[in-house]
């Protein structure tokens, strides 16, 4: 997986080294390296980062829909909800929110559209993810901790201080108010 840590969204999953010589790939990363993400987003952690490209191991386990993201929204060291992102690899990402005890939260349009009796089996590793996220988010007003599970192992994705740059549009007014009320700044 080729990406720029000082950017948002420029990611390329490489299936063979020959693909790395492709002109469009070069153009994509040249553009990303010249992008000043802080200027666009005003997210101060990006301000002084040195533009660079990193390469990470692909966690793909062969599922056509790709791996599932678990995005744990933490407030002062406590997980409020877990956003589950599925089907990103096939171009139709679906976002669901669950409570820590794995009850569907109707935080977004997709969640509100599901039947009232919707139930989903709680993943066996989610309690460990919650424990890890609450440990590494202690002392932080708000952070989103992204994790993945592959073949029984938990992988850390990223630590995001400004989910969607602070411009999330999928939440309804009540959800915005609820999440905002959880930020207890000093």
XYZ file of N, CA and C in Angstrom:
558
model
N 0.867 -1.159 0.000
C 0.000 0.000 0.000
C 0.913 1.222 0.000
N 0.763 2.053 -1.019
C 1.586 3.243 -1.185
C 0.722 4.453 -0.826
N 1.259 5.318 0.055
C 0.475 6.481 0.451
C 1.373 7.588 0.974
N 0.771 8.757 1.163
C 1.469 9.924 1.702
C 0.868 10.234 3.074
N 1.655 10.143 4.142
C 1.096 10.390 5.483
C 0.780 11.848 5.763
N 1.238 12.766 4.919
C 0.964 14.182 5.108
C -0.184 14.651 4.216
N -0.990 13.712 3.763
C -2.055 13.951 2.799
C -3.281 13.183 3.288
N -4.390 13.360 2.647
C -5.578 12.589 2.977
C -6.170 12.021 1.707
N -6.255 10.711 1.623
C -6.940 10.068 0.519
C -6.084 9.582 -0.626
N -4.818 9.982 -0.703
C -3.964 9.494 -1.787
C -3.379 8.161 -1.367
N -3.979 7.095 -1.861
C -3.565 5.734 -1.508
C -3.619 4.891 -2.774
N -2.614 4.041 -2.938
C -2.610 3.125 -4.060
C -2.253 1.734 -3.555
N -3.092 0.767 -3.844
C -2.823 -0.623 -3.471
C -2.171 -1.284 -4.681
N -0.934 -1.650 -4.527
C -0.141 -2.216 -5.610
C -0.159 -3.739 -5.539
N -0.565 -4.360 -6.625
C -0.609 -5.828 -6.672
C 0.641 -6.423 -7.314
N 1.451 -5.585 -8.016
C 2.700 -6.077 -8.608
C 3.670 -4.912 -8.758
N 4.954 -5.180 -8.628
C 5.960 -4.119 -8.711
C 5.962 -3.439 -10.072
N 5.569 -4.148 -11.120
C 5.523 -3.550 -12.458
C 4.560 -2.365 -12.518
N 3.520 -2.398 -11.698
C 2.542 -1.310 -11.674
C 3.163 0.005 -11.220
N 4.224 -0.051 -10.443
C 4.832 1.159 -9.882
C 5.468 2.044 -10.953
N 5.680 1.519 -12.135
C 6.283 2.298 -13.223
C 5.227 3.047 -14.045
N 4.006 2.883 -13.715
C 2.908 3.484 -14.485
C 2.917 5.007 -14.341
N 2.753 5.724 -15.457
C 2.797 7.193 -15.475
C 1.717 7.815 -14.592
N 0.500 7.291 -14.621
C -0.579 7.861 -13.806
C -0.262 7.775 -12.322
N 0.387 6.704 -11.913
C 0.776 6.551 -10.515
C 1.800 7.622 -10.144
N 2.751 7.853 -11.019
C 3.754 8.891 -10.792
C 3.089 10.256 -10.686
N 2.158 10.544 -11.589
C 1.440 11.818 -11.562
C 0.640 11.975 -10.268
N -0.014 10.889 -9.855
C -0.838 10.935 -8.642
C 0.017 11.309 -7.431
N 1.166 10.677 -7.289
C 1.988 10.937 -6.106
C 2.769 12.239 -6.221
N 3.112 12.668 -7.426
C 3.736 13.976 -7.585
C 2.752 15.047 -7.122
N 1.504 14.897 -7.514
C 0.465 15.837 -7.097
C 0.293 15.809 -5.574
N 0.252 14.610 -4.999
C 0.076 14.483 -3.540
C 1.243 15.102 -2.782
N 2.457 14.910 -3.290
C 3.639 15.459 -2.620
C 3.675 16.987 -2.692
N 3.052 17.563 -3.700
C 3.013 19.019 -3.845
C 1.793 19.650 -3.177
N 0.864 18.829 -2.733
C -0.363 19.315 -2.100
C -0.041 19.825 -0.697
N -0.611 20.933 -0.331
C -0.441 21.495 1.017
C -1.734 21.232 1.784
N -1.837 20.043 2.357
C -3.091 19.631 2.983
C -3.495 20.566 4.114
N -2.540 21.079 4.870
C -2.866 22.002 5.957
C -3.607 23.233 5.434
N -3.194 23.748 4.274
C -3.833 24.937 3.709
C -5.301 24.649 3.401
N -5.596 23.459 2.898
C -6.978 23.088 2.557
C -7.821 22.809 3.793
N -7.250 22.088 4.751
C -8.042 21.550 5.853
C -7.945 22.346 7.149
N -6.867 23.085 7.305
C -6.568 23.809 8.554
C -6.379 22.855 9.739
N -6.034 21.625 9.445
C -5.740 20.646 10.504
C -4.281 20.828 10.891
N -4.042 21.467 12.067
C -2.684 21.855 12.441
C -1.665 20.710 12.488
N -2.038 19.447 12.778
C -0.998 18.408 12.779
C -0.325 18.201 11.422
N -0.958 18.631 10.335
C -0.378 18.480 9.008
C 0.554 19.641 8.635
N 0.560 20.709 9.431
C 1.231 21.950 9.047
C 2.715 21.770 8.725
N 3.450 21.119 9.585
C 4.898 21.053 9.412
C 5.414 19.682 8.997
N 4.537 18.832 8.493
C 4.993 17.510 8.042
C 5.788 17.625 6.747
N 6.820 16.816 6.660
C 7.617 16.757 5.439
C 6.925 15.825 4.450
N 6.619 16.311 3.251
C 5.981 15.432 2.261
C 6.865 14.219 1.956
N 6.258 13.052 1.945
C 6.992 11.822 1.651
C 6.013 10.732 1.258
N 6.546 9.667 0.742
C 5.760 8.495 0.373
C 6.193 7.361 1.280
N 5.214 6.626 1.799
C 5.531 5.429 2.584
C 4.869 4.226 1.921
N 5.422 3.064 2.185
C 4.890 1.817 1.649
C 4.676 0.873 2.821
N 3.465 0.348 2.913
C 3.111 -0.588 3.977
C 2.657 -1.902 3.363
N 2.739 -2.948 4.146
C 2.247 -4.256 3.700
C 0.741 -4.196 3.490
N 0.268 -4.789 2.425
C -1.166 -4.883 2.150
C -1.761 -5.962 3.050
N -2.787 -5.616 3.783
C -3.425 -6.565 4.696
C -4.513 -7.386 4.020
N -4.673 -7.232 2.731
C -5.721 -7.936 1.990
C -5.620 -9.445 2.225
N -6.746 -10.027 2.576
C -6.765 -11.483 2.801
C -7.506 -12.213 1.686
N -7.684 -11.538 0.557
C -8.301 -12.187 -0.592
C -9.796 -11.988 -0.717
N -10.433 -11.348 0.251
C -11.865 -11.085 0.131
C -12.088 -10.016 -0.927
N -12.994 -10.259 -1.842
C -13.203 -9.326 -2.957
C -13.673 -7.955 -2.475
N -14.401 -7.914 -1.380
C -14.909 -6.636 -0.882
C -13.870 -5.875 -0.069
N -12.712 -6.512 0.181
C -11.640 -5.869 0.937
C -11.806 -6.064 2.428
N -10.900 -5.449 3.163
C -10.939 -5.590 4.614
C -11.947 -4.603 5.203
N -12.388 -4.894 6.405
C -13.333 -4.039 7.115
C -12.555 -3.103 8.030
N -12.902 -1.811 7.981
C -12.307 -0.815 8.881
C -13.161 -0.732 10.138
N -12.500 -0.614 11.266
C -13.173 -0.343 12.538
C -12.620 0.980 13.026
N -13.477 2.006 13.064
C -13.066 3.348 13.439
C -13.722 3.668 14.776
N -12.915 3.692 15.823
C -13.418 3.855 17.179
C -13.341 5.326 17.575
N -14.494 5.953 17.778
C -14.579 7.360 18.147
C -14.430 7.467 19.666
N -13.323 8.063 20.092
C -12.979 8.132 21.519
C -13.051 9.570 22.017
N -13.577 9.720 23.224
C -13.681 11.018 23.867
C -13.118 10.881 25.274
N -12.009 11.577 25.531
C -11.353 11.524 26.840
C -11.114 10.083 27.297
N -10.643 9.254 26.392
C -10.272 7.886 26.729
C -11.420 6.896 26.795
N -12.591 7.268 26.330
C -13.750 6.377 26.340
C -14.295 6.252 24.916
N -14.488 5.021 24.459
C -15.076 4.801 23.140
C -16.576 5.072 23.228
N -17.057 5.977 22.377
C -18.490 6.249 22.305
C -19.149 5.337 21.281
N -18.505 5.190 20.116
C -19.102 4.370 19.065
C -18.015 3.844 18.147
N -18.371 2.816 17.414
C -17.470 2.195 16.455
C -18.121 2.298 15.086
N -17.446 3.005 14.175
C -17.934 3.064 12.810
C -17.286 1.915 12.047
N -18.101 1.108 11.421
C -17.643 -0.032 10.638
C -17.785 0.347 9.163
N -16.693 0.201 8.413
C -16.702 0.533 6.989
C -16.451 -0.748 6.208
N -17.415 -1.086 5.379
C -17.329 -2.305 4.572
C -17.426 -1.963 3.082
N -16.942 -2.871 2.257
C -17.098 -2.821 0.789
C -16.382 -1.649 0.120
N -15.387 -1.091 0.769
C -14.642 0.018 0.172
C -13.913 -0.431 -1.093
N -13.343 -1.636 -1.078
C -12.545 -2.131 -2.210
C -13.373 -2.336 -3.468
N -14.673 -2.519 -3.325
C -15.500 -2.721 -4.524
C -16.210 -1.433 -4.943
N -15.843 -0.327 -4.300
C -16.338 0.971 -4.728
C -17.684 1.389 -4.177
N -18.238 0.599 -3.253
C -19.523 0.962 -2.647
C -19.410 0.899 -1.121
N -18.606 1.804 -0.531
C -18.413 1.731 0.916
C -19.715 1.937 1.680
N -19.850 1.154 2.734
C -21.020 1.246 3.609
C -20.528 1.529 5.022
N -21.177 2.494 5.674
C -20.775 2.941 7.000
C -21.883 2.655 7.996
N -21.539 1.915 9.049
C -22.480 1.588 10.122
C -21.851 2.019 11.444
N -22.667 2.432 12.401
C -22.161 2.787 13.728
C -22.775 1.846 14.761
N -21.913 1.389 15.684
C -22.356 0.501 16.757
C -21.871 1.037 18.095
N -22.623 0.708 19.150
C -22.198 1.033 20.504
C -21.137 0.021 20.941
N -20.548 0.251 22.104
C -19.535 -0.673 22.616
C -20.101 -2.063 22.856
N -21.388 -2.154 23.167
C -21.996 -3.478 23.364
C -22.665 -3.991 22.077
N -22.275 -3.410 20.960
C -22.623 -3.828 19.606
C -24.111 -3.716 19.274
N -24.702 -2.623 19.697
C -26.068 -2.289 19.286
C -25.949 -1.241 18.174
N -26.776 -1.394 17.145
C -26.760 -0.451 16.036
C -27.124 0.946 16.535
N -26.321 1.927 16.154
C -26.612 3.332 16.427
C -27.031 3.966 15.107
N -28.099 4.666 15.111
C -28.638 5.242 13.872
C -28.065 6.653 13.676
N -26.736 6.722 13.614
C -26.016 7.991 13.497
C -26.001 8.553 12.075
N -26.247 7.702 11.082
C -26.172 8.177 9.698
C -27.342 7.615 8.885
N -27.413 8.035 7.641
C -28.542 7.634 6.786
C -28.656 6.114 6.648
N -27.545 5.440 6.440
C -27.580 3.985 6.273
C -28.109 3.309 7.541
N -27.641 3.743 8.695
C -28.119 3.173 9.953
C -29.593 3.430 10.182
N -30.045 4.614 9.831
C -31.472 4.946 10.007
C -32.356 4.159 9.051
N -31.800 3.724 7.911
C -32.589 2.999 6.906
C -32.745 1.511 7.235
N -31.952 0.988 8.166
C -32.043 -0.443 8.494
C -33.306 -0.723 9.312
N -33.827 -1.948 9.241
C -35.046 -2.278 9.999
C -34.842 -2.107 11.509
N -35.919 -1.836 12.205
C -35.846 -1.634 13.662
C -35.298 -2.843 14.401
N -35.497 -4.030 13.859
C -35.024 -5.240 14.539
C -33.646 -5.701 14.034
N -32.898 -4.812 13.381
C -31.590 -5.178 12.827
C -30.630 -5.589 13.946
N -30.028 -6.738 13.773
C -29.051 -7.254 14.731
C -27.869 -7.803 13.937
N -26.696 -7.590 14.459
C -25.492 -8.114 13.829
C -24.633 -8.749 14.910
N -24.035 -9.881 14.600
C -23.189 -10.583 15.562
C -21.978 -9.712 15.915
N -21.710 -9.615 17.208
C -20.578 -8.833 17.692
C -19.274 -9.543 17.322
N -18.333 -8.839 16.658
C -17.058 -9.472 16.320
C -16.312 -9.911 17.581
N -15.665 -11.060 17.522
C -15.013 -11.609 18.713
C -13.852 -10.754 19.205
N -13.262 -9.942 18.349
C -12.085 -9.152 18.705
C -12.420 -7.716 19.096
N -13.691 -7.319 19.047
C -14.033 -5.911 19.227
C -13.742 -5.422 20.650
N -13.916 -6.259 21.653
C -13.616 -5.828 23.024
C -12.137 -5.507 23.193
N -11.278 -6.271 22.542
C -9.838 -5.990 22.609
C -9.520 -4.678 21.888
N -10.180 -4.441 20.756
C -9.989 -3.164 20.050
C -10.420 -1.996 20.938
N -11.553 -2.137 21.612
C -12.051 -1.081 22.497
C -11.045 -0.817 23.612
N -10.533 -1.865 24.222
C -9.545 -1.716 25.302
C -8.292 -0.988 24.797
N -7.797 -1.381 23.626
C -6.618 -0.729 23.051
C -6.899 0.740 22.741
N -8.035 1.012 22.117
C -8.382 2.389 21.752
C -8.531 3.269 22.989
N -9.153 2.739 24.042
C -9.327 3.539 25.257
C -7.983 3.787 25.938
N -7.069 2.858 25.841
C -5.738 3.050 26.431
C -4.965 4.133 25.687
N -4.933 4.064 24.362
C -4.115 5.036 23.631
C -4.801 6.395 23.441
N -6.082 6.503 23.789
C -6.771 7.792 23.654
C -6.915 8.523 24.992
N -6.402 7.953 26.068
C -6.474 8.625 27.374
C -5.820 10.006 27.301
N -6.513 10.979 27.860
C -5.970 12.329 27.904
C -6.184 13.137 26.629
N -6.922 12.596 25.666
C -7.179 13.305 24.409
C -8.677 13.616 24.348
N -9.008 14.899 24.115
C -10.419 15.299 24.073
C -11.215 14.451 23.094
N -10.692 14.331 21.883
C -11.358 13.511 20.872
C -10.321 12.981 19.893
N -10.429 11.718 19.578
C -9.598 11.097 18.557
C -10.348 9.896 18.007
N -10.116 9.624 16.736
C -10.662 8.411 16.133
C -9.495 7.457 15.928
N -9.635 6.267 16.476
C -8.603 5.240 16.356
C -9.098 4.215 15.341
N -8.344 4.039 14.257
C -8.731 3.097 13.197
C -7.952 1.803 13.349
N -8.674 0.692 13.261
C -8.059 -0.625 13.388
C -8.663 -1.579 12.372
N -7.956 -2.688 12.178
C -8.382 -3.750 11.267
C -8.138 -5.084 11.957
N -8.864 -6.095 11.527
C -8.623 -7.465 12.006
C -8.394 -8.333 10.789
N -7.310 -9.073 10.829
C -7.005 -10.011 9.746
C -6.491 -11.297 10.353
N -7.125 -12.390 10.017
C -6.684 -13.721 10.446
C -6.444 -13.789 11.954
N -7.328 -13.171 12.712
C -7.235 -13.228 14.167
C -6.266 -12.245 14.792
N -5.689 -11.343 14.006
C -4.748 -10.351 14.529
C -5.319 -8.954 14.332
N -5.083 -8.076 15.299
C -5.538 -6.691 15.225
C -4.377 -5.844 14.717
N -4.699 -4.947 13.765
C -3.705 -4.042 13.206
C -4.161 -2.612 13.443
N -3.217 -1.759 13.816
C -3.473 -0.335 13.993
C -3.457 0.340 12.632
N -4.445 1.188 12.364
C -4.509 1.913 11.102
C -3.976 3.320 11.240
N -4.703 4.153 11.988
C -4.257 5.521 12.197
C -4.954 6.144 13.384
N -4.424 7.266 13.780
C -4.879 8.072 14.896
C -5.353 9.366 14.248
N -6.655 9.624 14.216
C -7.206 10.767 13.491
C -7.827 11.768 14.459
N -7.254 12.958 14.491
C -7.761 13.991 15.394
C -8.971 14.726 14.819
N -9.095 14.748 13.491
C -10.183 15.481 12.850
C -10.839 14.568 11.817
N -11.774 13.772 12.253
C -12.458 12.857 11.343
C -13.152 13.654 10.244
N -12.883 13.297 9.011
C -13.416 14.003 7.830
C -13.052 15.486 7.855
N -11.937 15.816 8.489
C -11.506 17.212 8.565
C -12.462 18.090 9.354
N -13.360 17.458 10.121
C -14.363 18.216 10.862
C -15.579 18.579 10.025
N -15.656 18.025 8.817
C -16.740 18.372 7.906
C -17.638 17.183 7.583
N -17.836 16.294 8.512
C -18.706 15.123 8.291
C -20.111 15.609 7.971
N -20.669 15.135 6.876
C -22.011 15.569 6.466
C -23.059 14.472 6.603
N -22.652 13.269 6.978
C -23.602 12.163 7.036
C -24.387 12.069 8.329
N -23.962 12.779 9.365
C -24.661 12.719 10.644
C -25.867 13.648 10.653
N -26.904 13.263 11.412
C -28.033 14.168 11.573
C -27.719 15.148 12.712
N -28.597 16.125 12.899
C -28.366 17.185 13.893
C -28.218 16.615 15.305
N -29.067 15.641 15.656
C -29.008 15.059 17.001
C -27.671 14.357 17.250
N -27.155 13.664 16.238
C -25.866 12.987 16.370
C -24.744 14.004 16.512
N -24.776 15.071 15.713
C -23.775 16.136 15.838
C -23.770 16.707 17.259
N -24.955 16.979 17.782
C -25.061 17.539 19.140
C -24.536 16.538 20.161
N -24.905 15.266 20.027
C -24.438 14.239 20.959
C -22.912 14.139 20.945
N -22.320 14.001 19.755
C -20.871 13.855 19.664
C -20.159 15.115 20.167
N -20.684 16.271 19.802
C -20.086 17.523 20.288
C -20.137 17.646 21.808
N -21.200 17.156 22.410
C -21.336 17.246 23.876
C -20.331 16.377 24.613
N -19.733 15.415 23.903
C -18.765 14.518 24.533
C -17.363 15.125 24.630
N -17.136 16.226 23.939
C -15.817 16.877 24.000
C -15.789 17.778 25.231
N -14.932 17.419 26.155
C -14.798 18.137 27.424
C -13.413 18.759 27.506
N -13.225 19.871 26.838
C -11.920 20.542 26.836
C -11.677 21.226 28.166
N -10.410 21.362 28.484
C -10.030 22.017 29.750
C -10.100 23.510 29.593
